[in-house]
Short mmCIF file of C-alpha atoms in Angstrom, two decimals:
data_model
loop_
_atom_site.label_atom_id
_atom_site.label_comp_id
_atom_site.label_asym_id
_atom_site.label_seq_id
_atom_site.Cartn_x
_atom_site.Cartn_y
_atom_site.Cartn_z
CA MET L 4 13.02 10.60 20.56
CA PRO L 5 16.58 10.54 19.11
CA ASP L 6 16.95 11.85 15.57
CA TRP L 7 18.37 8.56 14.29
CA LEU L 8 15.37 6.64 15.64
CA ALA L 9 12.90 9.10 14.12
CA THR L 10 14.70 8.86 10.76
CA LEU L 11 14.67 5.06 10.96
CA LEU L 12 10.94 4.93 11.76
CA ILE L 13 10.10 7.34 8.94
CA SER L 14 12.18 5.28 6.50
CA LEU L 15 10.41 2.09 7.63
CA LEU L 16 7.03 3.78 7.21
CA LYS L 17 7.93 4.92 3.69
CA ALA L 18 9.17 1.40 2.87
CA VAL L 19 5.86 -0.09 4.05
CA LEU L 20 3.91 2.44 1.98
CA VAL L 21 6.02 1.65 -1.10
CA VAL L 22 5.44 -2.09 -0.63
CA LEU L 23 1.70 -1.61 -0.18
CA GLY L 24 1.56 0.68 -3.20
CA LEU L 25 3.48 -1.76 -5.40
CA LEU L 26 1.43 -4.79 -4.34
CA THR L 27 -1.85 -2.89 -4.83
CA THR L 28 -0.65 -1.78 -8.26
CA PHE L 29 0.31 -5.38 -9.06
CA ALA L 30 -3.13 -6.62 -8.04
CA TYR L 31 -5.00 -4.20 -10.26
CA MET L 32 -2.44 -4.43 -13.06
CA THR L 33 -3.50 -8.06 -13.50
CA LEU L 34 -7.10 -6.87 -13.94
CA ILE L 35 -6.16 -3.95 -16.19
CA GLU L 36 -3.97 -6.18 -18.34
CA ARG L 37 -6.70 -8.79 -18.77
CA ARG L 38 -9.29 -6.12 -19.60
CA LEU L 39 -6.98 -4.41 -22.11
CA LEU L 40 -6.02 -7.70 -23.73
CA GLY L 41 -9.70 -8.55 -23.94
CA ARG L 42 -10.47 -5.22 -25.60
CA MET L 43 -7.61 -5.68 -28.07
CA GLN L 44 -8.82 -9.22 -28.85
CA LEU L 45 -12.52 -8.21 -29.16
CA ARG L 46 -13.71 -9.93 -25.97
CA PRO L 47 -14.91 -8.50 -22.65
CA GLY L 48 -12.29 -9.79 -20.21
CA PRO L 49 -13.05 -10.42 -16.50
CA ASN L 50 -16.20 -8.55 -15.49
CA ARG L 51 -18.14 -10.88 -13.17
CA VAL L 52 -16.64 -10.36 -9.70
CA GLY L 53 -17.89 -7.11 -8.23
CA PRO L 54 -18.98 -4.00 -10.13
CA MET L 55 -17.18 -3.96 -13.53
CA GLY L 56 -15.00 -6.82 -12.27
CA LEU L 57 -13.15 -4.59 -9.78
CA LEU L 58 -13.10 -7.29 -7.08
CA GLN L 59 -11.35 -9.83 -9.35
CA PRO L 60 -7.90 -9.12 -7.78
CA ALA L 61 -9.36 -9.76 -4.31
CA ALA L 62 -10.83 -13.07 -5.49
CA ASP L 63 -7.49 -14.07 -7.03
CA ALA L 64 -5.67 -13.20 -3.79
CA ILE L 65 -8.09 -15.25 -1.66
CA LYS L 66 -7.73 -18.19 -4.04
CA SER L 67 -3.91 -18.04 -3.95
CA ILE L 68 -3.76 -17.80 -0.16
CA PHE L 69 -6.16 -20.66 0.58
CA LYS L 70 -5.28 -22.98 -2.29
CA GLU L 71 -3.45 -26.18 -1.39
CA ASP L 72 0.31 -25.65 -1.45
CA LEU L 73 1.79 -28.71 -3.16
CA THR L 74 5.47 -29.65 -2.98
CA VAL L 75 7.23 -32.18 -5.20
CA THR L 76 8.71 -35.11 -3.27
CA LEU L 77 12.18 -34.66 -4.81
CA ALA L 78 12.22 -30.88 -4.28
CA ASP L 79 14.80 -29.20 -2.05
CA LYS L 80 12.29 -27.90 0.48
CA LEU L 81 14.35 -24.98 1.83
CA VAL L 82 15.52 -23.58 -1.52
CA TYR L 83 12.11 -24.30 -3.06
CA THR L 84 10.53 -22.04 -0.42
CA LEU L 85 13.21 -19.34 -0.42
CA ALA L 86 13.31 -18.86 -4.20
CA PRO L 87 10.03 -16.90 -4.58
CA ILE L 88 10.88 -14.87 -1.46
CA VAL L 89 14.22 -13.85 -3.02
CA ALA L 90 12.50 -12.92 -6.29
CA ILE L 91 9.84 -10.67 -4.73
CA GLY L 92 12.24 -9.27 -2.11
CA MET L 93 14.75 -8.03 -4.70
CA ALA L 94 11.96 -6.63 -6.88
CA LEU L 95 10.45 -4.60 -4.01
CA THR L 96 13.80 -3.36 -2.73
CA ALA L 97 14.93 -2.05 -6.12
CA PHE L 98 12.03 0.42 -6.38
CA GLY L 99 12.80 2.22 -3.11
CA GLY L 100 15.75 4.19 -4.47
CA LEU L 101 13.79 5.98 -7.20
CA PRO L 102 12.89 9.62 -6.41
CA ALA L 103 9.21 10.52 -6.84
CA GLY L 104 9.49 14.26 -6.19
CA PRO L 105 11.72 17.06 -4.86
CA ALA L 106 13.23 16.87 -1.39
CA GLY L 107 10.75 17.53 1.42
CA SER L 108 7.71 17.49 -0.88
CA LEU L 109 5.92 14.52 0.74
CA PHE L 110 4.40 16.04 3.90
CA GLY L 111 7.78 17.49 4.75
CA GLU L 112 9.64 14.25 4.05
CA ASN L 113 11.63 13.07 1.05
CA PRO L 114 9.59 11.00 -1.47
CA TRP L 115 12.05 8.11 -1.62
CA VAL L 116 13.04 5.34 0.78
CA TYR L 117 16.82 5.49 0.35
CA ASN L 118 19.18 7.74 -1.58
CA LEU L 119 22.45 6.33 -2.90
CA ASP L 120 25.06 8.14 -4.99
CA THR L 121 25.46 4.89 -6.91
CA GLY L 122 21.74 4.77 -7.67
CA ILE L 123 21.82 3.10 -11.09
CA LEU L 124 24.51 0.61 -10.09
CA ALA L 125 22.61 -0.38 -6.94
CA LEU L 126 19.38 -0.83 -8.88
CA LEU L 127 21.05 -2.98 -11.56
CA ALA L 128 22.66 -5.08 -8.83
CA LEU L 129 19.36 -5.62 -7.01
CA THR L 130 17.44 -6.53 -10.16
CA SER L 131 20.23 -8.92 -11.15
CA MET L 132 19.72 -10.76 -7.89
CA GLY L 133 16.24 -11.69 -9.12
CA VAL L 134 17.92 -14.19 -11.46
CA TYR L 135 18.82 -16.27 -8.42
CA GLY L 136 15.18 -16.54 -7.37
CA ILE L 137 14.11 -17.82 -10.77
CA PHE L 138 17.03 -20.20 -11.29
CA LEU L 139 16.93 -21.60 -7.76
CA GLY L 140 13.17 -22.08 -8.08
CA GLY L 141 13.71 -24.16 -11.21
CA TRP L 142 16.63 -26.11 -9.78
CA ALA L 143 14.96 -26.86 -6.43
CA SER L 144 11.70 -28.14 -7.96
CA GLY L 145 13.13 -31.57 -8.72
CA SER L 146 11.59 -31.73 -12.19
CA LYS L 147 12.94 -31.42 -15.72
CA TYR L 148 10.71 -28.65 -17.07
CA PRO L 149 11.51 -26.22 -14.24
CA ILE L 150 15.22 -26.93 -14.76
CA LEU L 151 14.89 -26.04 -18.46
CA GLY L 152 12.94 -22.89 -17.63
CA GLY L 153 15.48 -21.85 -14.99
CA LEU L 154 18.40 -22.36 -17.39
CA ARG L 155 16.62 -20.44 -20.12
CA SER L 156 15.85 -17.58 -17.79
CA SER L 157 19.39 -17.39 -16.42
CA ALA L 158 20.97 -17.33 -19.88
CA GLN L 159 18.42 -14.82 -21.17
CA MET L 160 18.61 -12.39 -18.26
CA ILE L 161 22.40 -12.47 -18.02
CA SER L 162 22.73 -11.96 -21.79
CA TYR L 163 20.41 -8.95 -21.90
CA GLU L 164 21.85 -7.44 -18.71
CA LEU L 165 25.05 -6.83 -20.68
CA GLY L 166 23.18 -4.89 -23.36
CA MET L 167 21.16 -3.06 -20.72
CA GLY L 168 24.24 -1.91 -18.84
CA LEU L 169 26.06 -0.82 -21.99
CA SER L 170 23.01 1.10 -23.23
CA LEU L 171 23.25 3.31 -20.13
CA LEU L 172 26.96 4.11 -20.42
CA GLY L 173 26.36 6.90 -22.93
CA LEU L 174 23.83 8.50 -20.58
CA LEU L 175 26.25 8.26 -17.64
CA MET L 176 29.08 9.83 -19.64
CA ILE L 177 26.84 12.78 -20.58
CA VAL L 178 25.45 13.37 -17.09
CA GLY L 179 28.58 12.50 -15.12
CA THR L 180 26.78 10.86 -12.18
CA THR L 181 25.06 7.60 -11.29
CA SER L 182 22.67 9.30 -8.86
CA PHE L 183 19.02 9.36 -9.91
CA HIS L 184 18.65 12.82 -8.37
CA GLY L 185 21.58 14.12 -10.42
CA ILE L 186 20.15 12.64 -13.62
CA VAL L 187 16.71 14.17 -13.02
CA GLY L 188 18.32 17.53 -12.22
CA TRP L 189 20.44 17.42 -15.39
CA GLN L 190 17.36 16.75 -17.51
CA ALA L 191 15.52 19.65 -15.85
CA GLN L 192 18.27 21.99 -17.11
CA ASN L 193 19.09 20.44 -20.50
CA GLY L 194 15.99 18.56 -21.64
CA PRO L 195 14.89 14.92 -21.48
CA MET L 196 17.67 12.44 -22.14
CA ILE L 197 15.57 10.78 -24.87
CA LEU L 198 16.52 13.75 -27.08
CA PHE L 199 20.22 12.85 -26.87
CA GLN L 200 20.18 9.07 -26.32
CA SER L 201 17.26 7.75 -28.36
CA LEU L 202 19.29 4.72 -29.50
CA GLY L 203 20.31 3.97 -25.93
CA PHE L 204 16.66 4.23 -24.88
CA VAL L 205 15.48 1.80 -27.56
CA LEU L 206 18.13 -0.74 -26.52
CA PHE L 207 17.28 -0.27 -22.84
CA LEU L 208 13.58 -0.74 -23.62
CA ILE L 209 14.24 -3.99 -25.49
CA SER L 210 16.46 -5.25 -22.68
CA SER L 211 13.76 -4.36 -20.14
CA PHE L 212 11.29 -6.63 -21.93
CA ALA L 213 13.84 -9.46 -21.78
CA GLU L 214 14.75 -8.80 -18.14
CA THR L 215 11.11 -8.93 -17.05
CA ASN L 216 10.41 -12.09 -19.09
CA ARG L 217 7.64 -10.38 -21.01
CA THR L 218 6.45 -11.10 -24.55
CA PRO L 219 8.18 -11.53 -26.97
CA PHE L 220 10.91 -12.66 -24.54
CA ASP L 221 8.77 -14.91 -22.29
CA LEU L 222 10.72 -18.07 -23.13
CA PRO L 223 11.40 -19.05 -19.46
CA GLU L 224 7.71 -19.94 -19.03
CA ALA L 225 6.70 -20.88 -22.58
CA GLU L 226 3.64 -23.07 -22.02
CA GLN L 227 3.74 -24.67 -25.49
CA GLU L 228 7.25 -26.01 -24.92
CA ILE L 229 8.04 -26.40 -21.21
CA VAL L 230 4.56 -26.21 -19.59
CA ALA L 231 5.32 -23.15 -17.43
CA GLY L 232 9.09 -23.35 -17.05
CA TYR L 233 10.48 -22.59 -13.61
CA LEU L 234 6.91 -22.12 -12.31
CA THR L 235 5.68 -25.59 -13.28
CA GLU L 236 5.83 -27.17 -9.82
CA TYR L 237 4.73 -24.07 -7.88
CA SER L 238 1.20 -23.45 -6.69
CA ALA L 239 -0.82 -21.29 -4.29
CA ILE L 240 0.97 -18.39 -2.62
CA LYS L 241 4.47 -19.39 -3.80
CA TRP L 242 3.33 -19.16 -7.41
CA ALA L 243 1.67 -15.83 -6.62
CA LEU L 244 4.96 -14.47 -5.24
CA PHE L 245 6.69 -15.19 -8.55
CA GLN L 246 3.86 -13.46 -10.39
CA MET L 247 4.15 -10.49 -8.04
CA ALA L 248 7.89 -10.29 -8.74
CA GLU L 249 7.30 -10.18 -12.51
CA TYR L 250 4.79 -7.35 -12.29
CA VAL L 251 6.79 -5.38 -9.71
CA ASN L 252 9.81 -5.67 -12.02
CA MET L 253 7.65 -4.28 -14.82
CA ILE L 254 6.70 -1.32 -12.64
CA THR L 255 10.33 -0.77 -11.64
CA ALA L 256 11.51 -0.96 -15.26
CA SER L 257 8.84 1.57 -16.25
CA ALA L 258 9.89 3.91 -13.42
CA VAL L 259 13.57 3.60 -14.38
CA MET L 260 12.87 4.44 -18.03
CA ALA L 261 10.76 7.42 -16.95
CA THR L 262 13.52 8.61 -14.59
CA LEU L 263 16.49 8.13 -16.90
CA PHE L 264 15.07 9.24 -20.24
CA PHE L 265 11.89 11.28 -19.65
CA GLY L 266 12.72 13.65 -16.81
CA GLY L 267 11.64 11.46 -13.88
CA TRP L 268 9.19 13.08 -11.49
CA LYS L 269 9.34 16.46 -13.25
CA GLY L 270 6.48 17.44 -15.54
CA PRO L 271 6.44 19.72 -18.62
CA GLN L 272 7.72 23.16 -17.70
CA PHE L 273 5.27 25.04 -19.97
CA LEU L 274 2.38 23.94 -17.74
CA ASN L 275 3.72 26.21 -15.00
CA ALA L 276 2.26 29.16 -16.93
CA LEU L 277 -1.21 27.65 -16.42
CA ILE L 278 -0.80 26.27 -12.89
CA PRO L 279 2.29 27.58 -11.08
CA GLY L 280 4.47 24.79 -9.70
CA ILE L 281 2.54 21.95 -11.36
CA SER L 282 5.68 20.53 -12.98
CA ASP L 283 7.18 19.89 -9.53
CA TRP L 284 4.21 18.08 -8.01
CA PRO L 285 5.48 14.89 -6.32
CA LEU L 286 4.32 11.44 -7.50
CA VAL L 287 1.89 12.72 -10.18
CA TRP L 288 4.17 12.90 -13.22
CA LEU L 289 6.15 9.78 -12.34
CA ILE L 290 2.89 7.79 -12.00
CA VAL L 291 1.67 9.09 -15.37
CA LYS L 292 4.91 8.05 -17.08
CA ILE L 293 4.91 4.65 -15.37
CA ALA L 294 1.32 4.08 -16.54
CA PHE L 295 2.35 4.82 -20.14
CA PHE L 296 5.16 2.24 -20.09
CA LEU L 297 2.95 -0.35 -18.40
CA PHE L 298 0.42 0.13 -21.19
CA LEU L 299 3.29 -0.37 -23.66
CA PHE L 300 4.21 -3.69 -21.99
CA ILE L 301 0.60 -4.86 -22.36
CA TRP L 302 0.28 -3.60 -25.93
CA VAL L 303 3.41 -5.46 -27.03
CA ARG L 304 2.13 -8.65 -25.37
CA ALA L 305 -1.06 -8.45 -27.43
CA THR L 306 0.81 -7.66 -30.65
CA LEU L 307 4.06 -9.62 -31.04
CA PRO L 308 4.57 -13.40 -31.17
CA ARG L 309 7.12 -15.16 -29.00
CA LEU L 310 10.63 -15.57 -30.40
CA ARG L 311 12.30 -18.95 -30.66
CA TYR L 312 15.01 -19.43 -28.07
CA ASP L 313 17.83 -19.42 -30.62
CA GLN L 314 16.41 -16.21 -32.11
CA LEU L 315 16.23 -14.63 -28.68
CA MET L 316 19.87 -15.37 -27.90
CA ARG L 317 21.09 -14.27 -31.33
CA PHE L 318 19.07 -11.06 -31.03
CA GLY L 319 20.73 -10.24 -27.72
CA TRP L 320 24.32 -11.13 -28.63
CA LYS L 321 24.41 -10.16 -32.32
CA LEU L 322 22.26 -7.02 -32.34
CA VAL L 323 21.52 -5.50 -28.91
CA LEU L 324 25.02 -5.91 -27.44
CA PRO L 325 26.97 -4.62 -30.50
CA LEU L 326 24.60 -1.67 -30.93
CA ALA L 327 24.88 -0.77 -27.24
CA LEU L 328 28.67 -0.91 -27.55
CA ALA L 329 28.54 1.23 -30.72
CA ASN L 330 26.33 3.77 -28.94
CA THR L 331 28.84 3.93 -26.07
CA VAL L 332 31.78 4.45 -28.43
CA MET L 333 29.87 7.08 -30.46
CA THR L 334 28.93 9.02 -27.32
CA ALA L 335 32.47 8.86 -25.93
CA ALA L 336 33.98 10.02 -29.22
CA PHE L 337 31.52 12.90 -29.49
CA LEU L 338 32.17 14.09 -25.94
CA ALA L 339 35.92 13.85 -26.48
CA PHE L 340 36.03 15.85 -29.72
CA ARG L 341 32.99 18.13 -29.70
CA GLY L 342 34.83 21.13 -28.27
CA SER L 343 32.39 23.73 -26.95
CA GLY L 344 29.42 22.57 -29.04
CA GLY L 345 26.11 21.38 -27.65
CA LEU L 346 24.64 17.89 -27.52
CA TRP L 347 22.11 18.30 -30.32
CA PHE L 348 24.35 16.78 -32.97
CA LEU L 349 24.73 13.70 -30.75
CA GLY L 350 20.95 13.54 -30.52
CA VAL L 351 20.71 13.65 -34.32
CA LEU L 352 23.28 10.84 -34.64
CA SER L 353 21.43 8.73 -32.08
CA LEU L 354 18.10 9.27 -33.82
CA ALA L 355 19.71 8.44 -37.16
CA GLY L 356 20.85 5.14 -35.66
CA VAL L 357 17.28 4.30 -34.61
CA LEU L 358 15.90 5.20 -38.05
CA ALA L 359 18.62 3.21 -39.79
CA LEU L 360 17.78 0.20 -37.63
CA LEU L 361 14.11 0.46 -38.63
CA ILE L 362 14.80 1.02 -42.33
CA LEU L 363 17.34 -1.79 -42.54
CA SER L 364 15.37 -4.18 -40.33
CA ASP L 365 14.87 -6.67 -43.18
CA ARG L 366 18.61 -6.73 -43.87
CA VAL L 367 19.71 -7.17 -40.26
CA ARG L 368 17.03 -9.76 -39.51
CA VAL L 369 19.38 -12.54 -40.63
CA LEU L 370 21.49 -11.82 -37.55
CA TRP L 371 18.89 -13.44 -35.29
CA ASN L 372 16.74 -15.36 -37.78
CA GLN L 373 19.29 -17.44 -39.62
CA PRO L 374 17.80 -20.30 -41.67
CA SER L 375 18.36 -23.67 -40.06
CA VAL L 376 17.97 -25.88 -43.16
CA ARG L 377 20.33 -28.83 -43.00
CA PRO L 378 22.02 -30.33 -46.08
CA GLU L 379 20.13 -33.22 -47.63
CA GLY L 380 22.89 -35.64 -46.72
CA ASP L 381 22.36 -34.95 -43.01
CA ILE L 382 18.64 -35.72 -43.06
CA VAL L 383 17.80 -39.15 -41.65
CA ARG L 384 14.89 -40.58 -43.64
CA ALA L 385 12.30 -42.92 -42.17
CA GLY L 386 13.25 -46.55 -42.68
CA GLY L 387 16.95 -45.77 -42.80
CA ASP L 388 17.06 -44.89 -46.52
#
């Protein structure tokens, strides 16, 4: 067999395994999320289907597959069908470029599907394409509530993508590469990036919640206002594909945060004294870090209320974007004038920015929570008085 054909078949096999792993994780994440939310809200959660409710994802899958697939008469049939496929396709593709271990550590093969020097840029581009799936799904449904949800989602995701990209510029200037492998290797030598870019991490975390349409940024499908937003006219397997895309994007966002700020697939080095080589075990440490961030997504959903849409947009444009720009300028200035000093002072400055944001939260709240009281002369009284 030619080498190129063997490489192609191995890459396809790894891609299939990644897809199966992500979809299985999605299926049981729905169960884990419902059980955790139930525990946080003092109720049992789903526990009737199978032992301890473990067959609930299988029951949900069977229901979605065999449920009647309804289509609105005025819908654009082709775009209406393609939209969820675009959403889940981009979500699954983005995960394949993340390294899960050192080269050759997965039965002699590399634990990633593809390796690009422009790793971060490619991932941001692929996740940005998910906006098209959501917006086209809302536009093609032929109904007003999906249109509103699609417009909300497009404006929200584009707005927070700016803050997300800027929050990573400081990291890229420090490391000097956009390759995930280079970033993980740099952290192995110098320490986790969270020590030097804590402000950038906080901004990236906030933007990740907005990009994945998770609470408190779940305005595109706010049931109290627009029924279910861009999902309103979807049912059966098409609706399930959109749900898959949301959860896969959560998993990808968790993996990206673990890779960029917490050392990626590498574990704590001090554990090597107990079990030699344990810090370099493939998959294990990345899965542990992903699980932590997924728990954080669920915890925030159970804790924080949804923002109003005007608050959400003000928060992105008046706080996240300027702070991300300030973090970029601060990092660039430090690297330009630090001389031969280390990065610890930059880490202190970044941490000071996070603490200042927390301490002054009441003062900066007016940036996104401006009072909307109109003058008395503008109020139209009943009866025309």
